PDB file of C-alpha atoms in Angstrom:
ATOM      1  CA  VAL Y 762       3.808  28.588  -3.869  1.00 38.00           C
ATOM      2  CA  SER Y 763       1.397  30.710  -1.842  1.00 38.00           C
ATOM      3  CA  GLY Y 764       0.189  32.344  -5.063  1.00 41.00           C
ATOM      4  CA  LEU Y 765      -0.475  28.934  -6.568  1.00 45.00           C
ATOM      5  CA  LEU Y 766      -2.328  27.799  -3.460  1.00 45.00           C
ATOM      6  CA  GLY Y 767      -4.338  30.988  -3.591  1.00 45.00           C
ATOM      7  CA  GLN Y 768      -5.224  30.346  -7.233  1.00 45.00           C
ATOM      8  CA  CYS Y 769      -6.374  26.831  -6.423  1.00 47.00           C
ATOM      9  CA  ALA Y 770      -8.420  27.988  -3.437  1.00 49.00           C
ATOM     10  CA  ILE Y 771     -10.086  30.869  -5.293  1.00 47.00           C
ATOM     11  CA  MET Y 772     -11.228  28.870  -8.320  1.00 51.00           C
ATOM     12  CA  ALA Y 773     -14.691  27.346  -8.403  1.00 57.00           C
ATOM     13  CA  ARG Y 774     -14.287  23.805  -7.152  1.00 85.00           C
ATOM     14  CA  ALA Y 775     -14.690  21.193  -9.834  1.00 94.00           C
ATOM     15  CA  PRO Y 776     -15.564  17.680  -8.620  1.00 96.00           C
ATOM     16  CA  ASP Y 777     -12.382  16.192 -10.145  1.00 97.00           C
ATOM     17  CA  ILE Y 778      -8.862  17.536  -9.701  1.00 96.00           C
ATOM     18  CA  VAL Y 779      -5.379  16.689 -10.916  1.00 96.00           C
ATOM     19  CA  VAL Y 780      -2.638  17.734  -8.513  1.00 95.00           C
ATOM     20  CA  GLY Y 781       0.947  17.710  -9.722  1.00 95.00           C
ATOM     21  CA  ILE Y 782       3.389  17.353  -6.836  1.00 92.00           C
ATOM     22  CA  GLY Y 783       7.118  17.913  -7.008  1.00 92.00           C
ATOM     23  CA  ASN Y 784      10.115  20.147  -6.704  1.00 92.00           C
ATOM     24  CA  VAL Y 785      11.168  21.521 -10.091  1.00 93.00           C
ATOM     25  CA  LEU Y 786      14.580  22.403  -8.620  1.00 93.00           C
ATOM     26  CA  ARG Y 787      15.349  18.666  -8.213  1.00 93.00           C
ATOM     27  CA  ARG Y 788      15.159  17.619 -11.877  1.00 95.00           C
ATOM     28  CA  ASP Y 789      12.931  14.475 -12.226  1.00 97.00           C
ATOM     29  CA  ASP Y 790      11.188  15.255  -8.940  1.00 95.00           C
ATOM     30  CA  GLY Y 791       9.325  17.933 -10.920  1.00 95.00           C
ATOM     31  CA  ILE Y 792       7.390  15.423 -13.079  1.00 97.00           C
ATOM     32  CA  GLY Y 793       4.088  16.095 -11.309  1.00 96.00           C
ATOM     33  CA  VAL Y 794       4.409  19.839 -11.810  1.00 95.00           C
ATOM     34  CA  GLU Y 795       5.265  19.312 -15.503  1.00 96.00           C
ATOM     35  CA  VAL Y 796       2.186  17.131 -16.050  1.00 97.00           C
ATOM     36  CA  ALA Y 797       0.012  19.721 -14.273  1.00 95.00           C
ATOM     37  CA  ARG Y 798       1.500  22.424 -16.513  1.00 95.00           C
ATOM     38  CA  GLN Y 799       0.756  20.436 -19.671  1.00 94.00           C
ATOM     39  CA  LEU Y 800      -2.805  19.613 -18.619  1.00 94.00           C
ATOM     40  CA  GLY Y 801      -3.435  23.154 -17.430  1.00 91.00           C
ATOM     41  CA  ALA Y 802      -2.501  24.490 -20.872  1.00 90.00           C
ATOM     42  CA  ARG Y 803      -5.383  22.522 -22.440  1.00 89.00           C
ATOM     43  CA  ALA Y 804      -9.043  23.374 -22.624  1.00 87.00           C
ATOM     44  CA  LEU Y 805     -10.518  21.214 -19.880  1.00 90.00           C
ATOM     45  CA  PRO Y 806     -14.107  20.151 -19.227  1.00 92.00           C
ATOM     46  CA  ASP Y 807     -15.887  21.941 -16.375  1.00 92.00           C
ATOM     47  CA  HIS Y 808     -15.672  18.880 -14.129  1.00 94.00           C
ATOM     48  CA  VAL Y 809     -11.832  18.938 -14.062  1.00 95.00           C
ATOM     49  CA  GLU Y 810      -9.482  21.310 -12.295  1.00 94.00           C
ATOM     50  CA  VAL Y 811      -5.661  21.216 -12.391  1.00 95.00           C
ATOM     51  CA  CYS Y 812      -3.419  22.436  -9.597  1.00 93.00           C
ATOM     52  CA  ASP Y 813       0.354  22.779  -9.349  1.00 92.00           C
ATOM     53  CA  GLY Y 814       0.762  21.377  -5.830  1.00 87.00           C
ATOM     54  CA  GLY Y 815       4.533  21.852  -5.872  1.00 85.00           C
ATOM     55  CA  THR Y 816       5.790  20.983  -2.402  1.00 81.00           C
ATOM     56  CA  LEU Y 817       2.666  21.970  -0.455  1.00 78.00           C
ATOM     57  CA  GLY Y 818       2.637  18.847   1.723  1.00 74.00           C
ATOM     58  CA  LEU Y 819      -0.087  18.875   4.366  1.00 75.00           C
ATOM     59  CA  ASP Y 820      -1.653  21.975   2.791  1.00 81.00           C
ATOM     60  CA  LEU Y 821      -2.891  19.662   0.025  1.00 87.00           C
ATOM     61  CA  ALA Y 822      -5.792  18.682   2.307  1.00 90.00           C
ATOM     62  CA  CYS Y 823      -7.688  21.914   1.573  1.00 91.00           C
ATOM     63  CA  ILE Y 824      -7.215  21.374  -2.168  1.00 92.00           C
ATOM     64  CA  ILE Y 825      -8.403  17.756  -2.299  1.00 94.00           C
ATOM     65  CA  GLU Y 826     -11.182  17.825   0.288  1.00 94.00           C
ATOM     66  CA  ASN Y 827     -14.746  17.078  -0.824  1.00 95.00           C
ATOM     67  CA  ARG Y 828     -13.719  16.054  -4.340  1.00 96.00           C
ATOM     68  CA  ARG Y 829     -15.211  13.197  -6.323  1.00 96.00           C
ATOM     69  CA  ARG Y 830     -11.907  12.113  -7.875  1.00 97.00           C
ATOM     70  CA  VAL Y 831      -8.387  13.215  -7.086  1.00 96.00           C
ATOM     71  CA  VAL Y 832      -5.479  12.246  -9.317  1.00 97.00           C
ATOM     72  CA  ILE Y 833      -2.086  12.934  -7.775  1.00 95.00           C
ATOM     73  CA  VAL Y 834       0.925  12.899 -10.123  1.00 96.00           C
ATOM     74  CA  ASP Y 835       4.257  12.529  -8.380  1.00 93.00           C
ATOM     75  CA  ALA Y 836       7.768  11.143  -8.612  1.00 93.00           C
ATOM     76  CA  THR Y 837       8.717   7.822  -7.042  1.00 92.00           C
ATOM     77  CA  ASP Y 838      11.830   5.783  -6.449  1.00 91.00           C
ATOM     78  CA  ALA Y 839      10.764   2.147  -6.679  1.00 90.00           C
ATOM     79  CA  GLY Y 840      14.127   1.012  -8.044  1.00 92.00           C
ATOM     80  CA  GLU Y 841      12.787   0.560 -11.579  1.00 95.00           C
ATOM     81  CA  SER Y 842      13.891   2.005 -14.905  1.00 97.00           C
ATOM     82  CA  PRO Y 843      13.554   5.802 -15.096  1.00 98.00           C
ATOM     83  CA  GLY Y 844      10.281   6.766 -16.727  1.00 97.00           C
ATOM     84  CA  THR Y 845       8.372   3.654 -15.579  1.00 97.00           C
ATOM     85  CA  VAL Y 846       4.804   4.717 -14.735  1.00 97.00           C
ATOM     86  CA  PHE Y 847       2.718   3.277 -11.900  1.00 95.00           C
ATOM     87  CA  ARG Y 848      -0.943   3.644 -10.999  1.00 95.00           C
ATOM     88  CA  LEU Y 849      -1.273   3.318  -7.228  1.00 91.00           C
ATOM     89  CA  SER Y 850      -3.859   3.639  -4.517  1.00 88.00           C
ATOM     90  CA  PRO Y 851      -3.051   5.606  -1.339  1.00 85.00           C
ATOM     91  CA  GLU Y 852      -2.902   2.276   0.512  1.00 82.00           C
ATOM     92  CA  GLN Y 853      -0.010   1.210  -1.709  1.00 83.00           C
ATOM     93  CA  LEU Y 854       1.911   4.272  -0.502  1.00 75.00           C
ATOM     94  CA  SER Y 855       1.676   3.291   3.130  1.00 58.00           C
ATOM     95  CA  PRO Y 856       5.049   2.971   4.852  1.00 57.00           C
ATOM     96  CA  ALA Y 857       4.368  -0.749   5.411  1.00 46.00           C
ATOM     97  CA  SER Y 858       4.109  -1.282   1.651  1.00 45.00           C
ATOM     98  CA  ASN Y 859       6.942  -2.809  -0.332  1.00 40.00           C
ATOM     99  CA  VAL Y 860       6.341  -0.401  -3.206  1.00 44.00           C
ATOM    100  CA  GLY Y 861       8.916   2.371  -3.507  1.00 44.00           C
ATOM    101  CA  LEU Y 862       7.512   5.426  -1.823  1.00 43.00           C
ATOM    102  CA  SER Y 863       6.786   8.710  -3.475  1.00 49.00           C
ATOM    103  CA  VAL Y 864       9.289  11.382  -2.582  1.00 47.00           C
ATOM    104  CA  HIS Y 865       6.356  13.284  -1.033  1.00 47.00           C
ATOM    105  CA  ASP Y 866       4.064  10.497   0.158  1.00 47.00           C
ATOM    106  CA  PHE Y 867       4.494  11.330   3.841  1.00 53.00           C
ATOM    107  CA  HIS Y 868       2.699  14.663   3.438  1.00 70.00           C
ATOM    108  CA  LEU Y 869       0.211  13.257   0.933  1.00 78.00           C
ATOM    109  CA  LEU Y 870      -0.803  10.508   3.363  1.00 81.00           C
ATOM    110  CA  HIS Y 871      -1.160  13.047   6.156  1.00 83.00           C
ATOM    111  CA  ALA Y 872      -3.275  15.299   3.925  1.00 86.00           C
ATOM    112  CA  LEU Y 873      -5.537  12.314   3.134  1.00 87.00           C
ATOM    113  CA  ASP Y 874      -5.722  11.454   6.845  1.00 89.00           C
ATOM    114  CA  GLU Y 875      -6.774  15.026   7.595  1.00 90.00           C
ATOM    115  CA  THR Y 876      -9.624  14.798   5.079  1.00 92.00           C
ATOM    116  CA  ARG Y 877     -10.741  11.492   6.624  1.00 92.00           C
ATOM    117  CA  LEU Y 878     -10.710  12.985  10.125  1.00 93.00           C
ATOM    118  CA  THR Y 879     -12.746  16.005   9.022  1.00 93.00           C
ATOM    119  CA  GLY Y 880     -15.236  13.982   6.966  1.00 95.00           C
ATOM    120  CA  THR Y 881     -14.106  15.622   3.709  1.00 94.00           C
ATOM    121  CA  GLU Y 882     -12.242  12.679   2.138  1.00 94.00           C
ATOM    122  CA  PRO Y 883     -12.304  12.475  -1.668  1.00 96.00           C
ATOM    123  CA  GLU Y 884     -14.498   9.678  -3.010  1.00 96.00           C
ATOM    124  CA  GLU Y 885     -11.589   8.275  -5.045  1.00 96.00           C
ATOM    125  CA  THR Y 886      -7.872   9.014  -4.973  1.00 94.00           C
ATOM    126  CA  ILE Y 887      -5.474   7.754  -7.626  1.00 95.00           C
ATOM    127  CA  VAL Y 888      -1.716   8.262  -7.552  1.00 94.00           C
ATOM    128  CA  ILE Y 889       0.170   8.214 -10.839  1.00 96.00           C
ATOM    129  CA  ALA Y 890       3.858   7.892  -9.998  1.00 95.00           C
ATOM    130  CA  VAL Y 891       6.836   8.082 -12.332  1.00 97.00           C
ATOM    131  CA  GLN Y 892      10.164   6.427 -11.555  1.00 97.00           C
ATOM    132  CA  VAL Y 893      12.857   9.089 -11.256  1.00 96.00           C
ATOM    133  CA  GLY Y 894      16.315   8.823 -12.736  1.00 96.00           C
ATOM    134  CA  ASP Y 895      17.944  12.060 -11.573  1.00 95.00           C
ATOM    135  CA  THR Y 896      16.904  14.075  -8.526  1.00 93.00           C
ATOM    136  CA  SER Y 897      20.083  16.121  -8.262  1.00 94.00           C
ATOM    137  CA  ALA Y 898      19.857  19.888  -7.991  1.00 94.00           C
ATOM    138  CA  GLY Y 899      18.946  21.366 -11.344  1.00 95.00           C
ATOM    139  CA  ILE Y 900      16.049  22.286 -13.580  1.00 95.00           C
ATOM    140  CA  GLY Y 901      14.623  20.033 -16.276  1.00 96.00           C
ATOM    141  CA  LEU Y 902      13.557  16.413 -16.521  1.00 97.00           C
ATOM    142  CA  SER Y 903      15.836  13.618 -17.711  1.00 97.00           C
ATOM    143  CA  ASP Y 904      14.993  12.220 -21.153  1.00 97.00           C
ATOM    144  CA  PRO Y 905      13.169   9.064 -19.938  1.00 98.00           C
ATOM    145  CA  VAL Y 906      11.067  11.013 -17.428  1.00 97.00           C
ATOM    146  CA  ARG Y 907      10.310  13.766 -19.976  1.00 97.00           C
ATOM    147  CA  ASP Y 908       9.138  11.041 -22.375  1.00 97.00           C
ATOM    148  CA  ALA Y 909       6.950   9.567 -19.617  1.00 97.00           C
ATOM    149  CA  ALA Y 910       5.193  12.929 -19.155  1.00 97.00           C
ATOM    150  CA  ASP Y 911       3.263  12.461 -22.428  1.00 94.00           C
ATOM    151  CA  ARG Y 912       2.114   8.995 -21.327  1.00 96.00           C
ATOM    152  CA  VAL Y 913       1.060  10.331 -17.937  1.00 97.00           C
ATOM    153  CA  VAL Y 914      -0.924  13.189 -19.495  1.00 96.00           C
ATOM    154  CA  ALA Y 915      -2.764  10.654 -21.685  1.00 94.00           C
ATOM    155  CA  LEU Y 916      -3.373   8.332 -18.721  1.00 95.00           C
ATOM    156  CA  VAL Y 917      -4.718  11.124 -16.510  1.00 96.00           C
ATOM    157  CA  ALA Y 918      -6.942  12.315 -19.358  1.00 94.00           C
ATOM    158  CA  LYS Y 919      -8.378   8.827 -19.714  1.00 93.00           C
ATOM    159  CA  GLU Y 920      -8.908   8.497 -15.929  1.00 92.00           C
ATOM    160  CA  LEU Y 921     -10.913  11.731 -15.836  1.00 93.00           C
ATOM    161  CA  GLY Y 922     -12.628  11.636 -19.220  1.00 88.00           C
ATOM    162  CA  ILE Y 923     -10.690  14.569 -20.651  1.00 88.00           C
ATOM    163  CA  PRO Y 924     -10.892  14.636 -24.462  1.00 85.00           C
ATOM    164  CA  MET Y 925      -7.409  14.470 -25.954  1.00 78.00           C
ATOM    165  CA  ASN Y 926      -8.122  14.888 -29.657  1.00 69.00           C
ATOM    166  CA  ASP Y 927      -4.581  16.054 -30.338  1.00 51.00           C
ATOM    167  CA  ALA Y 928      -2.911  13.386 -28.192  1.00 41.00           C
ATOM    168  CA  ARG Y 929      -1.784  10.027 -29.496  1.00 36.00           C
ATOM    169  CA  ARG Y 930      -2.605   6.856 -27.614  1.00 35.00           C
ATOM    170  CA  ALA Y 931      -0.179   6.172 -24.784  1.00 36.00           C
ATOM    171  CA  PRO Y 932       2.455   3.627 -25.856  1.00 32.00           C
ATOM    172  CA  ALA Y 933       3.283   0.534 -23.821  1.00 33.00           C
ATOM    173  CA  PHE Y 934       5.387   1.158 -20.731  1.00 33.00           C
ATOM    174  CA  ALA Y 935       8.688  -0.410 -19.728  1.00 35.00           C
ATOM    175  CA  ASP Y 936       8.579  -4.058 -18.658  1.00 31.00           C
ATOM    176  CA  GLY Y 937       9.998  -3.553 -15.152  1.00 31.00           C
ATOM    177  CA  TYR Y 938       7.583  -2.595 -12.411  1.00 31.00           C
ATOM    178  CA  ALA Y 939       6.976  -3.184  -8.742  1.00 33.00           C
ATOM    179  CA  PRO Y 940       4.745  -6.287  -8.507  1.00 31.00           C
ATOM    180  CA  GLN Y 941       2.533  -4.716  -5.818  1.00 33.00           C
ATOM    181  CA  ALA Y 942       1.682  -1.830  -8.125  1.00 40.00           C
ATOM    182  CA  GLU Y 943      -0.812  -1.994 -10.925  1.00 39.00           C
ATOM    183  CA  ARG Y 944       0.963  -1.126 -14.164  1.00 36.00           C
ATOM    184  CA  ALA Y 945      -0.437   1.998 -15.701  1.00 42.00           C
ATOM    185  CA  ASP Y 946      -0.509   0.494 -19.192  1.00 37.00           C
ATOM    186  CA  ALA Y 947      -2.711  -2.366 -17.991  1.00 30.00           C
ATOM    187  CA  CYS Y 948      -5.158   0.241 -16.695  1.00 29.00           C
ATOM    188  CA  THR Y 949      -5.473   1.909 -20.077  1.00 29.00           C
ATOM    189  CA  GLU Y 950      -7.100  -1.244 -21.423  1.00 27.00           C
ATOM    190  CA  ARG Y 951     -10.070  -1.112 -19.039  1.00 23.00           C
TER     191      ARG Y 951
END
C-alpha cells in the first residue's frame, strides 16, 4: 500500500480524483479497488486522476485534499441485493444515518473531517457504494458485484466527464435500495 500511496502523492494533482477503497482479500469488499483498476487502465482526461486507496483509512486525507471533485468507490452492506449500486453524499454515511454504512466509512469520514479542519476540503465528494454479497476471506468478486463493476465504471465516467466510447450505457439497477439513498440509475438521467 505504501507504494500506491507514494504513486498517488508523486503524481501531478488533477482537480478530480476517483479513489477505489477496499480490501481485495475479502472478496466483494474489493469492488472499489477493481473499479479503480478498470478506470486506471483507460486513457483519462488530464482533469481526472485514479487512485487505488485500498485500506488507507485516515491517510486518504492527503489524497483528497484540495480537489474539485472526489468520487469514492466502496463496498457497503445496506441489506439490499448484492450488486445494488448507491450514489451517496458523505452526510448519508454518518453513523446517525439509517443507510447501511460502508465497510470503511469510519476512516473516510475522519479523512473528510481532517480536510475540513485544515481548510483543504474537496469542493464536492460523491460516494458510489456497491452492496456486497460475500466478504469472506478470498480473492475475486462474486458474480453480482463483478457485474456491478461495469455499471459503476460507467457511472463514475459520467460523473467526471470521462469519455467512454467503448463502454455501453449503464443498464437499470436492481429495484431494491435504501430509501435514504439516491439510486445511482436515477442519477444517470440528469
